[in-house]
Short mmCIF file of C-alpha atoms in Angstrom, two decimals:
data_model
loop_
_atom_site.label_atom_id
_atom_site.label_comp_id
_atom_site.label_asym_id
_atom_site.label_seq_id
_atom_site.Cartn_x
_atom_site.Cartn_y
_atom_site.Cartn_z
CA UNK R 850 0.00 0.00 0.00
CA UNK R 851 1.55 3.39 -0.78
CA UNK R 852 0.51 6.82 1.04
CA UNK R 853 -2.05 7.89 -0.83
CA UNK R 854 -4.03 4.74 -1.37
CA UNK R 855 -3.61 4.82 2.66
CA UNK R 856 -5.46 8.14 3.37
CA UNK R 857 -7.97 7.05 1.25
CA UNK R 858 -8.51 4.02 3.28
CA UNK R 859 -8.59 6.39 6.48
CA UNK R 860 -10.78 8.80 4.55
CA UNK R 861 -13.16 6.30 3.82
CA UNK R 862 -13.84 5.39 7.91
CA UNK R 863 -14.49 8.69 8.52
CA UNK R 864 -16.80 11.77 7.13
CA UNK R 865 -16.76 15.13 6.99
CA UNK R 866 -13.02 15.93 6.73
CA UNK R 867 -12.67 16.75 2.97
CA UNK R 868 -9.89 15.48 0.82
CA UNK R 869 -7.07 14.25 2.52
CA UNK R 870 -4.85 13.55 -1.01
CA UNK R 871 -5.66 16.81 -1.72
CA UNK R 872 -2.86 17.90 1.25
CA UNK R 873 -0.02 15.59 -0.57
CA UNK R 874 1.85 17.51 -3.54
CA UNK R 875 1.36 14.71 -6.22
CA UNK R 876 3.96 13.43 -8.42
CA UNK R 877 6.54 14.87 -5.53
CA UNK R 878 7.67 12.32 -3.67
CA UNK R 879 11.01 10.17 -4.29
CA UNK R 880 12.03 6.76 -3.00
CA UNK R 881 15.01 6.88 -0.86
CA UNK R 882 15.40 3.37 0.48
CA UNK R 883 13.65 -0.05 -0.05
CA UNK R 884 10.04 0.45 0.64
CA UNK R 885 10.64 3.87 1.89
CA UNK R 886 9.56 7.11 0.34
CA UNK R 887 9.33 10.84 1.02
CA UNK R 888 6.48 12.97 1.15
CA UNK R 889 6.07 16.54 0.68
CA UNK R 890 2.46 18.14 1.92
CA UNK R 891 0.99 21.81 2.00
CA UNK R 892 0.64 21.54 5.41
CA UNK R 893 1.88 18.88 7.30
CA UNK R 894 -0.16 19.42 10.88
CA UNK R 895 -3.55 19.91 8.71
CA UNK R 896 -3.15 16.69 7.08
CA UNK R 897 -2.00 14.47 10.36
CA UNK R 898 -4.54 16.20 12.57
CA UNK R 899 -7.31 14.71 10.16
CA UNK R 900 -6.27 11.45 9.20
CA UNK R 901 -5.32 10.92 12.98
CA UNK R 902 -1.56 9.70 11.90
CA UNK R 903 0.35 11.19 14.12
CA UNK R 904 0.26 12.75 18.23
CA UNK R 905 2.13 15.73 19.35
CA UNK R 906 3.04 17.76 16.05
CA UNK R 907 5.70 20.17 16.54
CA UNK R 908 7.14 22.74 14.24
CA UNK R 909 8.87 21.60 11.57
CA UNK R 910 8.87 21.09 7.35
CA UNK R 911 6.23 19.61 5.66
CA UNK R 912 7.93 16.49 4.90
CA UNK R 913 6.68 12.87 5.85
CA UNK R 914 8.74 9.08 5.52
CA UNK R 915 6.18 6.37 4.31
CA UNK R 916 8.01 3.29 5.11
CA UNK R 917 5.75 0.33 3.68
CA UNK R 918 6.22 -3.48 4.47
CA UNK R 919 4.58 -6.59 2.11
CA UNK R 920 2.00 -6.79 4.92
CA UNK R 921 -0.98 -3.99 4.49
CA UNK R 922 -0.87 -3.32 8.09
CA UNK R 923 2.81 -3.00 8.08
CA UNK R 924 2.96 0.57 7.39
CA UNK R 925 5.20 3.72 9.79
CA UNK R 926 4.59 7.43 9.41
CA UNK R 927 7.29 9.25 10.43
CA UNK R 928 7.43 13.02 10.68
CA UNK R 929 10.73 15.02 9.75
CA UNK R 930 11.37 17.60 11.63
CA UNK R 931 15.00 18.56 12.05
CA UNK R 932 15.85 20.71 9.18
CA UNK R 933 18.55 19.87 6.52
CA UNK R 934 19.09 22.54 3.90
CA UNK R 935 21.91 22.44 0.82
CA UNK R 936 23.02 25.14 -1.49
CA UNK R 937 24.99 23.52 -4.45
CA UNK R 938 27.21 26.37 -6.54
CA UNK R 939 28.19 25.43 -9.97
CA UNK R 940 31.43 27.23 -9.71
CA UNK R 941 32.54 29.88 -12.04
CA UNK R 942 29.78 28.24 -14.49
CA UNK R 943 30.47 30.11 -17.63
CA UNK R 944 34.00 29.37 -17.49
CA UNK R 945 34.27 26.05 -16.46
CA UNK R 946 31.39 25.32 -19.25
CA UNK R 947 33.97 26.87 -21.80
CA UNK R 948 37.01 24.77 -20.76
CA UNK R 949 34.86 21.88 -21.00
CA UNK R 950 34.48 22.93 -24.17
CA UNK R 951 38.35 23.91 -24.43
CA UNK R 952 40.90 21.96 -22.36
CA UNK R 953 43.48 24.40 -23.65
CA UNK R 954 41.82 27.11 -21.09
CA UNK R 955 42.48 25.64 -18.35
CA UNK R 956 44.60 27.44 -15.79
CA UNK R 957 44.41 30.74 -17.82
CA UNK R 958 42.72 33.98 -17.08
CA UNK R 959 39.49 33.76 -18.66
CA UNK R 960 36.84 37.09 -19.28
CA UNK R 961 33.56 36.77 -20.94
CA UNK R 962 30.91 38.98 -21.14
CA UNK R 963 30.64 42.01 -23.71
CA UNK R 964 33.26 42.16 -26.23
CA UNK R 965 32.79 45.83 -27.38
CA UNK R 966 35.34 48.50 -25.95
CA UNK R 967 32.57 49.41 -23.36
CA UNK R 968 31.11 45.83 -22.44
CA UNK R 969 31.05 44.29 -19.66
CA UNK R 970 32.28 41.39 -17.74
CA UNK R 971 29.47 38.59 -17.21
CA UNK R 972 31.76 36.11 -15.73
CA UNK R 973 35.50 35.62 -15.11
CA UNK R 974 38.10 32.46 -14.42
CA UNK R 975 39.40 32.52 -10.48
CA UNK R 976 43.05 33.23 -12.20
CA UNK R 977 41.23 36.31 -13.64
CA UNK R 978 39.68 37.37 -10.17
CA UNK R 979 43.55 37.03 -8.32
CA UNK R 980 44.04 40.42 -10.50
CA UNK R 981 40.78 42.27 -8.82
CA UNK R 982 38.80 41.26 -11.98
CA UNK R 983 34.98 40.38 -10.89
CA UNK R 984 31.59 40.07 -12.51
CA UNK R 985 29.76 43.25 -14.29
CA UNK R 986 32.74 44.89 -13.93
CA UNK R 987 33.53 47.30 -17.44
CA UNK R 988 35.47 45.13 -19.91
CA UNK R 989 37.84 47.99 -20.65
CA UNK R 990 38.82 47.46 -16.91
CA UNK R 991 38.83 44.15 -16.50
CA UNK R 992 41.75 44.00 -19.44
CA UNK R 993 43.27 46.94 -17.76
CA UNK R 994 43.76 44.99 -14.58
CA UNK R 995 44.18 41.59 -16.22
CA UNK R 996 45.70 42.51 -20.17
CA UNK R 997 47.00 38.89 -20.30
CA UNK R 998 43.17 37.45 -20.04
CA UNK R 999 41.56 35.77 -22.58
CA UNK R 1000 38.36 37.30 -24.06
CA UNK R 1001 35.08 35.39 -25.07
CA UNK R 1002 31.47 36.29 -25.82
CA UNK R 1003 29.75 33.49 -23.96
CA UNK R 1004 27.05 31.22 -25.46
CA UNK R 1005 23.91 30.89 -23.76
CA UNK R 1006 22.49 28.05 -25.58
CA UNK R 1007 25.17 25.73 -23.99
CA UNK R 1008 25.19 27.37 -20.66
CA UNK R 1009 21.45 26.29 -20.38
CA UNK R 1010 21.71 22.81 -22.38
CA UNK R 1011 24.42 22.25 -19.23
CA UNK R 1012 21.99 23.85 -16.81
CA UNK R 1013 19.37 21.72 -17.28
CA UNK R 1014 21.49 18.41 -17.34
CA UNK R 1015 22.41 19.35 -14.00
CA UNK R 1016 18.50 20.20 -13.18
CA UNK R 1017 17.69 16.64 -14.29
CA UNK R 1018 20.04 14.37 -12.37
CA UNK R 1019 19.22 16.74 -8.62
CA UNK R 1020 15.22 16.16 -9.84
CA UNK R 1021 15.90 12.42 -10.13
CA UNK R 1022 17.38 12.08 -6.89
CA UNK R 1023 16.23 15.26 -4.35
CA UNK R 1024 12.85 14.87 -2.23
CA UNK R 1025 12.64 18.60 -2.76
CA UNK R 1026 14.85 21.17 -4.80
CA UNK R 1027 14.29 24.88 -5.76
CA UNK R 1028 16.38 26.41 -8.50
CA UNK R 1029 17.05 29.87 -7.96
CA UNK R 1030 19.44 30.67 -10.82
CA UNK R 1031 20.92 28.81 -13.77
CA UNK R 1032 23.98 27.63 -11.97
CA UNK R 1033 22.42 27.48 -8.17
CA UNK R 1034 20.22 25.15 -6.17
CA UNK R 1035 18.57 24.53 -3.21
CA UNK R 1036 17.77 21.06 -1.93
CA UNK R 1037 15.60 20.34 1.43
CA UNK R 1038 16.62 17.01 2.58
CA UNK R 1039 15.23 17.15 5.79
CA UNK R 1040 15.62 14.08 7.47
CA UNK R 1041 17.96 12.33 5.22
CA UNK R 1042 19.99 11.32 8.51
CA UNK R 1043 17.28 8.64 9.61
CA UNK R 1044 18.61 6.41 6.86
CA UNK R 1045 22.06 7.42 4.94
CA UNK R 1046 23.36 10.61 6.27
CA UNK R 1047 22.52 14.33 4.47
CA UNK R 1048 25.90 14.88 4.24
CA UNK R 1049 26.89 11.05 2.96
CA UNK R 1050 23.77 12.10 1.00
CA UNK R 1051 24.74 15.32 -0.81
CA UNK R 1052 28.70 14.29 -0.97
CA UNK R 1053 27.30 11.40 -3.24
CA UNK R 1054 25.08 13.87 -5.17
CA UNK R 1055 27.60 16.00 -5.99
CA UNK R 1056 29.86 13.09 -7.13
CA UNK R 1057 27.20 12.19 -9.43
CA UNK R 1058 26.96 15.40 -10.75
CA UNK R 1059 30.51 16.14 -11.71
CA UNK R 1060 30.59 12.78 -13.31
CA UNK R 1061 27.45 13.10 -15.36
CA UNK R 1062 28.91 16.90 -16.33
CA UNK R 1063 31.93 17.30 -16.25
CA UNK R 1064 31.45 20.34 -14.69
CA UNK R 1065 32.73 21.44 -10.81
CA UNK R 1066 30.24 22.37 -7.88
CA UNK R 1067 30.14 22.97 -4.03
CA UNK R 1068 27.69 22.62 -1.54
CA UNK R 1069 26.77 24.12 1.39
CA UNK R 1070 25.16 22.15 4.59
CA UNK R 1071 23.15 23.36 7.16
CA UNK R 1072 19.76 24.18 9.06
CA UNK R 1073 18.95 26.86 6.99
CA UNK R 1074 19.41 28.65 3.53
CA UNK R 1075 21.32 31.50 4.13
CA UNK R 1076 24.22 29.41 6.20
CA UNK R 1077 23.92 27.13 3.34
CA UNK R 1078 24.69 29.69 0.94
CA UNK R 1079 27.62 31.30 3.00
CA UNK R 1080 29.01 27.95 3.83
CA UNK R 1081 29.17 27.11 -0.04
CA UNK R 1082 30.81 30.44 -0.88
CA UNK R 1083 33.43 29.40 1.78
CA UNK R 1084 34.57 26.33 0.06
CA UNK R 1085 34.31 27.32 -3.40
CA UNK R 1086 35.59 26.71 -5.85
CA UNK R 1087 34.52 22.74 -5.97
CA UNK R 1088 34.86 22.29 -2.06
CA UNK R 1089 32.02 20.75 0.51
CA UNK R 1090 30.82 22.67 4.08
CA UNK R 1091 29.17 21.29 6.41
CA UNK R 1092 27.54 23.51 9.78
CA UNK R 1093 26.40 21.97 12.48
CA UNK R 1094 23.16 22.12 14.12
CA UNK R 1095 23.46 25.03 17.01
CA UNK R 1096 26.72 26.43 14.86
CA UNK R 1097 25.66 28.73 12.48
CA UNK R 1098 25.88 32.01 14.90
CA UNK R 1099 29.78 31.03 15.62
CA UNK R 1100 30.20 30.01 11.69
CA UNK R 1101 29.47 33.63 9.86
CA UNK R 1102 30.15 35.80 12.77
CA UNK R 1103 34.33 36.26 11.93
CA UNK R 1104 33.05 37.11 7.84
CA UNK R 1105 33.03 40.02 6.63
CA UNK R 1106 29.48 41.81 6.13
CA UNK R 1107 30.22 41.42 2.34
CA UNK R 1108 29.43 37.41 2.81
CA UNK R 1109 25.83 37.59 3.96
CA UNK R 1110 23.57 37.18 0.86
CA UNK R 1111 21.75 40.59 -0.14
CA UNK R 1112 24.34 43.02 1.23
CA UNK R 1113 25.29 45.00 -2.26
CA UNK R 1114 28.12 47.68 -2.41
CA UNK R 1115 26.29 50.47 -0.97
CA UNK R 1116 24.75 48.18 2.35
CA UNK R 1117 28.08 47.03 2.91
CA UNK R 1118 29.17 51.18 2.22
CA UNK R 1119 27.10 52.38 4.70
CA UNK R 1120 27.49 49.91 7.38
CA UNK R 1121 31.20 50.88 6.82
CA UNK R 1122 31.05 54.22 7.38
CA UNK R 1123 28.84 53.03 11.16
CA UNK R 1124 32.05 51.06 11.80
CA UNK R 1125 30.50 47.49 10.92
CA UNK R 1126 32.43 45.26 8.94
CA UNK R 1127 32.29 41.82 10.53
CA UNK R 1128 29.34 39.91 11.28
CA UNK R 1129 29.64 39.79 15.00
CA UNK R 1130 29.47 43.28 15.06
CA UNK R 1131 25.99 43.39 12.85
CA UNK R 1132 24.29 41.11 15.25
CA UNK R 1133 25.18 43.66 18.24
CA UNK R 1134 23.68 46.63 16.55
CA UNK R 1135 19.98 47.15 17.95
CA UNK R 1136 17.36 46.24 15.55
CA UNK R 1137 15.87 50.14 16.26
CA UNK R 1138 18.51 51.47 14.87
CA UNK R 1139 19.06 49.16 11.71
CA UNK R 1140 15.76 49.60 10.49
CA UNK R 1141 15.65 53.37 11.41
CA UNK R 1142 18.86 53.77 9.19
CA UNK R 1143 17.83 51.07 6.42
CA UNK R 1144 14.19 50.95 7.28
CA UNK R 1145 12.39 47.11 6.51
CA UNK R 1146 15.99 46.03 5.45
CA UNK R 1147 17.50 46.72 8.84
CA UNK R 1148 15.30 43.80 10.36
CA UNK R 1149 16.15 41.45 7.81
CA UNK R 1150 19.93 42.42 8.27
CA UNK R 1151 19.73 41.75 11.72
CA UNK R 1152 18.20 38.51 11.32
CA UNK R 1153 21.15 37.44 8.65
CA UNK R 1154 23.47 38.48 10.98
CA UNK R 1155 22.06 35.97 13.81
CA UNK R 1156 21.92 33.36 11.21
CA UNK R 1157 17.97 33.46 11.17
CA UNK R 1158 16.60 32.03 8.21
CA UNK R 1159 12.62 30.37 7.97
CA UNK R 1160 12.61 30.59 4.27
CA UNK R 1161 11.30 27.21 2.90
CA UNK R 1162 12.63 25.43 -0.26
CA UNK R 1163 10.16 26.04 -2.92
CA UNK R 1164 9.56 22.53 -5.08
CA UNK R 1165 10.68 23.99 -8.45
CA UNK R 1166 8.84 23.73 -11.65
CA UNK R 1167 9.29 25.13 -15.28
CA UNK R 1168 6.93 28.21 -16.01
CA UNK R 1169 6.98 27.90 -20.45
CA UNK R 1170 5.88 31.26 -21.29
CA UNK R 1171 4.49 34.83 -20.13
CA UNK R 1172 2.17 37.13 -22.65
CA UNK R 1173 0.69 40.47 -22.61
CA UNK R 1174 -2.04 41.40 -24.55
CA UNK R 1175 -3.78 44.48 -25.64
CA UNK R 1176 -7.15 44.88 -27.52
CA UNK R 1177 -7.80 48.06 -29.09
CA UNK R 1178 -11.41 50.27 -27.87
CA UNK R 1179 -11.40 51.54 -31.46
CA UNK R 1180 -9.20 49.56 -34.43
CA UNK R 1181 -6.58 51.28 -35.60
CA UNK R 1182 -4.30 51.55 -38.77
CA UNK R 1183 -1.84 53.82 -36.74
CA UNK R 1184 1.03 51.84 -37.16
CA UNK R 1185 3.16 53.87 -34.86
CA UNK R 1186 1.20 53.57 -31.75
CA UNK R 1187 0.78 50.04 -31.99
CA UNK R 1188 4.59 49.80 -32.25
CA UNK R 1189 4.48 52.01 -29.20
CA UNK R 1190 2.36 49.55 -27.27
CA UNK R 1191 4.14 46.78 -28.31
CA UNK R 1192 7.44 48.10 -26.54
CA UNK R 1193 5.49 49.28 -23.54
CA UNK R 1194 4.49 45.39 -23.18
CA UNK R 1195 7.91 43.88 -23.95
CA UNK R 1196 9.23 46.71 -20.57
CA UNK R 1197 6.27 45.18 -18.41
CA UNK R 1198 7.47 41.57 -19.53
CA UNK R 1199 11.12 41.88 -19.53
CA UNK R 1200 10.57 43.15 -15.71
CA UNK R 1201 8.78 40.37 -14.59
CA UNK R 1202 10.98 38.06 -15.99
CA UNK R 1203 14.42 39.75 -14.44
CA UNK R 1204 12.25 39.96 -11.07
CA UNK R 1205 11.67 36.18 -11.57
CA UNK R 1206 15.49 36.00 -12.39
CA UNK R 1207 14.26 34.34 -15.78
CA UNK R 1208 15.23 34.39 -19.62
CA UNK R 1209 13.61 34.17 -23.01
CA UNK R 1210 14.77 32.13 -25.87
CA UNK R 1211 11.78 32.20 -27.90
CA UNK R 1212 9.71 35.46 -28.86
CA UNK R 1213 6.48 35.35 -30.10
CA UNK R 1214 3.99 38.24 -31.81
CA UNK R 1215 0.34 38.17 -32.25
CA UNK R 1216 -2.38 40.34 -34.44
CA UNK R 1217 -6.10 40.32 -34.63
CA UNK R 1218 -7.44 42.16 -37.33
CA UNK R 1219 -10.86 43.89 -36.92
CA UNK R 1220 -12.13 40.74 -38.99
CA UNK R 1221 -11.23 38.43 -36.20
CA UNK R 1222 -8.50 36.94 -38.26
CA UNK R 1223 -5.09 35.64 -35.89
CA UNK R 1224 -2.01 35.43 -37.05
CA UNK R 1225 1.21 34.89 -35.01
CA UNK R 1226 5.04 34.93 -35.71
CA UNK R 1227 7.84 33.66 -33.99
CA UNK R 1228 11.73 33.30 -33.37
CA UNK R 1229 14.58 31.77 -31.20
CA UNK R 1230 16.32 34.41 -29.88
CA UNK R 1231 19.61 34.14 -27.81
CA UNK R 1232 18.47 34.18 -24.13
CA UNK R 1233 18.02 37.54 -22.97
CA UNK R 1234 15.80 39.63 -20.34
CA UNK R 1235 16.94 42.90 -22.05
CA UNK R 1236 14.36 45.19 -23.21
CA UNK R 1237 16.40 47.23 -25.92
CA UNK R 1238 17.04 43.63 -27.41
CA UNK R 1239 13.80 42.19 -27.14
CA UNK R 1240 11.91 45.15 -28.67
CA UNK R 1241 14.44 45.07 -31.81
CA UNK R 1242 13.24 41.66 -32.40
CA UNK R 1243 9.58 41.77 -31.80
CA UNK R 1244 9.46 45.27 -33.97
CA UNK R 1245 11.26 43.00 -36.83
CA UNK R 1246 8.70 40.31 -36.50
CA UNK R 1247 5.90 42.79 -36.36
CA UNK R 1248 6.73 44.08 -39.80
CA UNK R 1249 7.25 40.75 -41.25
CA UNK R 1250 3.59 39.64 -40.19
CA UNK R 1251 1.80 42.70 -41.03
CA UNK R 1252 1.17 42.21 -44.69
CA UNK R 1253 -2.67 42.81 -44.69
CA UNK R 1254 -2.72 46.76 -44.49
CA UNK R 1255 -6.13 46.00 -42.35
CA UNK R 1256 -7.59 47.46 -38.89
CA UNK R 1257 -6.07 46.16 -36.12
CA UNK R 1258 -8.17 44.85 -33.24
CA UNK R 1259 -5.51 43.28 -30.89
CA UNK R 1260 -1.74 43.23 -30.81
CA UNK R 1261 0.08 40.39 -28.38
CA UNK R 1262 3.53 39.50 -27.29
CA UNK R 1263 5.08 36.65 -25.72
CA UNK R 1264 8.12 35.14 -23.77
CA UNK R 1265 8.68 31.33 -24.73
CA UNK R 1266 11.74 29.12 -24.03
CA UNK R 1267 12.08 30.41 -20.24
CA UNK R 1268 15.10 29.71 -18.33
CA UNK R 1269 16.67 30.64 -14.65
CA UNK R 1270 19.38 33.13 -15.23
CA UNK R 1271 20.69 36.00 -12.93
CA UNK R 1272 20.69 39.69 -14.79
CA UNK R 1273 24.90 38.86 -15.18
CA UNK R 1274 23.41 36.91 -18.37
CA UNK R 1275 22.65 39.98 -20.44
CA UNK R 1276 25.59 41.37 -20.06
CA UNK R 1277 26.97 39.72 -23.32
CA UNK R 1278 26.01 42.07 -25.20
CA UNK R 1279 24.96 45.75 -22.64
CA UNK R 1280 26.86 48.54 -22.24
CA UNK R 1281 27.49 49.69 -18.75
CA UNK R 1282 24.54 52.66 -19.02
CA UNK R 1283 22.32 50.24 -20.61
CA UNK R 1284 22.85 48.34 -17.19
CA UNK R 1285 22.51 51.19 -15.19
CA UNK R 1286 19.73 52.27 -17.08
CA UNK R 1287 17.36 49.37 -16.14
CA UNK R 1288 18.69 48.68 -12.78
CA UNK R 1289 17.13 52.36 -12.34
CA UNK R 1290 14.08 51.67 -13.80
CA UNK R 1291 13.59 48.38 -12.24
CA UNK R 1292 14.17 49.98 -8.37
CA UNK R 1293 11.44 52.63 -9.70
CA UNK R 1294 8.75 49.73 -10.51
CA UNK R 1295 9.46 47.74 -7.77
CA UNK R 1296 9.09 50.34 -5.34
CA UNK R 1297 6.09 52.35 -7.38
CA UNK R 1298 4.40 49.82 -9.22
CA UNK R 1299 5.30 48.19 -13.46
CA UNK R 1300 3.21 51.14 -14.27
CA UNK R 1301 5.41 53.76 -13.26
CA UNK R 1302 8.24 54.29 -15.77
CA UNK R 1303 8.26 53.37 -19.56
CA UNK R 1304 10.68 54.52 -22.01
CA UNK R 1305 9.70 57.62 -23.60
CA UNK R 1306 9.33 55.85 -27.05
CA UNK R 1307 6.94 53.49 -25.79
CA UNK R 1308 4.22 56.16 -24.59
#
């Protein structure tokens, strides 16, 4: 008997409790040992106070073991409570992707990003980065510190091709994983210990994973993810950290501020200038004055600082596409604005998707003519989350489809082919302003609302 065909046995003695299954995320749960599987639920104490499984429910994740014997009867529930978080770190991913690629790279300084006199460094080799070369850092620089380093563009299409091999062998053999960037992953494996050890566990993961690759990763151990992520950092490159349960204060507290997820150049400027470099010394600060000096963000600062961390793992699945559409109150022939609206779409899209730290490959346009009449065009794209670049091609497949000289009712556009990707992934082909540019437009929506600033060619 598996899990679910259980609560609908215990369903079935009892009324009025609505749909037990219905508490179980289907097509979740993994086999970790003979006759032993993992469970993830929604919410772990609604489902065990109503199928009366389980006494005493404490906090904890929303995990289950279902350990099942050839007798019916022979069935355990066991709830997992002690939490057991990794971070795995493809290291240097765009580099060690290329050398992959090109054995002759290896142990030579290695740029790529923009190859233009003002582009802009999307990723760099650790020989690089011993010369003060570091991501979106000018190009013009970068040679200027490093002149010996080798130059490349980057391709995208093999970055994600390696992304997603690496995405399938953690989804065969992870209860729960959440990927939060195209080289980065978190893994809840709470409870791993009852049976083979989370660090036995991830140590043969990772193993797996630079044999099915090729490619090099760490991995970070811990109770939570932010010591997770540290502790990764800490080992890289291609290294393994482990932090004890009832450690984590003692582990960050001699790092420098700079460490702790979320603190950017200015954060780590201004607690500078207070006289607050290390991490012990954040934790001491009162909370009152944190948040009076970097108001909501002080709280959260304080809480990184103690090694607080409740965020849960989020089971990760593929979103295909977004789309935007716009239908017309009168139909027009004015080709201009609907080129206008068109752009203004792409900026609300190609926010959400750096917001979601996601890509498009595939671009997609769509017009219904006052006759009712849909057409659509399409085209693969180089990943991107750039607006300048994604308007260029949607205008160009706009005038290819528009051949009919008719009213138009209703213009769409759409963002296929999606893939996780940090904003260092456009900078192939940006400029430094262009960078600048939408990191200041994207602090305006966020903090204002998508409707807030468009380009003045989109209006």
């Amino acid at each position: 008997m598996n899990f679910l065909s259980f609560l609908q046995k215990q369903q079935g003695r009892r009324s009025g409790v609505g749909c037990w299954q219905d508490e179980v995320y289907p097509g979740l749960e993994k086999k970790v040992g003979e006759n032993v599987k993992i469970y993830l639920c929604r919410n772990i104490r609604h489902l065990v106070k109503k199928a009366d499984i389980w006494k005493g429910i404490q906090a904890g994740t929303n995990a289950l073991i279902w350990k099942s014997g050839r007798a019916e009867n022979d069935l355990t529930i066991s709830a997992m409570f002690d939490r057991a978080i990794v971070h795995m770190d493809l290291d240097s991913f765009f580099v060690s992707v290329e050398r992959l690629r090109n054995t002759s790279l290896e142990g030579k300084p290695l740029l790529i990003g923009g190859i233009s006199s003002r582009g802009v460094v999307a990723s760099c080799s650790y020989e690089a980065r011993r010369f003060g070369v570091h991501s979106a850092m000018p190009m013009k620089t970068a040679l200027r510190l490093c002149p010996q380093a080798i130059v490349m563009r980057g391709d995208m299409d093999e970055y994600s091709k390696y992304s997603r091999l690496i995405t399938d062998v953690i989804r065969e053999e992870a209860p729960v994983f959440e990927k939060s960037s195209i080289d980065e992953f978190y893994l809840d494996i709470s409870g791993m210990d009852r049976y083979f050890g989370c660090f036995k566990w991830t140590k043969e993961l990772r193993q797996k994973i630079i044999r099915e690759s090729g490619l090099p990763i760490s991995f970070g151990l811990s109770v939570n993810k932010l010591v997770s992520k540290i502790g990764a950092g800490e080992v890289k490159p291609n290294g393994e950290s482990q932090v004890a349960k009832g450690a984590e204060r003692e582990f960050i507290a001699p790092l420098s501020t700079r460490k702790i997820p979320g603190i950017g150049k200015e954060t780590y400027k201004k607690l500078s200038f207070m006289g607050v470099r290390q991490v012990r010394t954040l934790r001491e600060v009162p909370v009152r004055l944190l948040e009076r000096e970097f108001g909501k963000h002080g709280r959260q600062l304080w809480s990184k600082a103690n090694a607080i961390d409740p965020s849960e793992v989020i089971p990760y699945t593929e979103q295909k596409s977004i789309s935007k559409e716009r239908t017309f109150s009168d139909d027009t022939l004015d080709i201009q604005f609907v080129r206008h609206k068109i752009m203004s779409m792409v900026d609300d899209l190609a926010f959400e998707l750096r917001q979601k730290n996601q890509m498009t490959g595939v671009v997609t346009i769509k017009i219904r003519y006052a006759d009712f009449n849909t057409y659509t065009r399409q085209k693969k794209i180089p990943y991107t989350a750039n607006n300048k670049v994604l308007v260029d091609h949607l205008l160009e497949l706009f005038k290819k489809l528009y051949q009919r000289r008719q009213l138009i009712r209703l213009i769409g556009v759409k963002f296929g082919g999606l893939v996780h990707g940090s904003d260092q992934l456009s900078l192939f082909d940006d400029t430094m302003r262009d960078i600048q540019l939408l990191e200041q437009m994207d602090h305006i929506r966020e903090r204002f609302g998508t409707g807030a600033i468009h380009r003045a060619s989109s209006l």
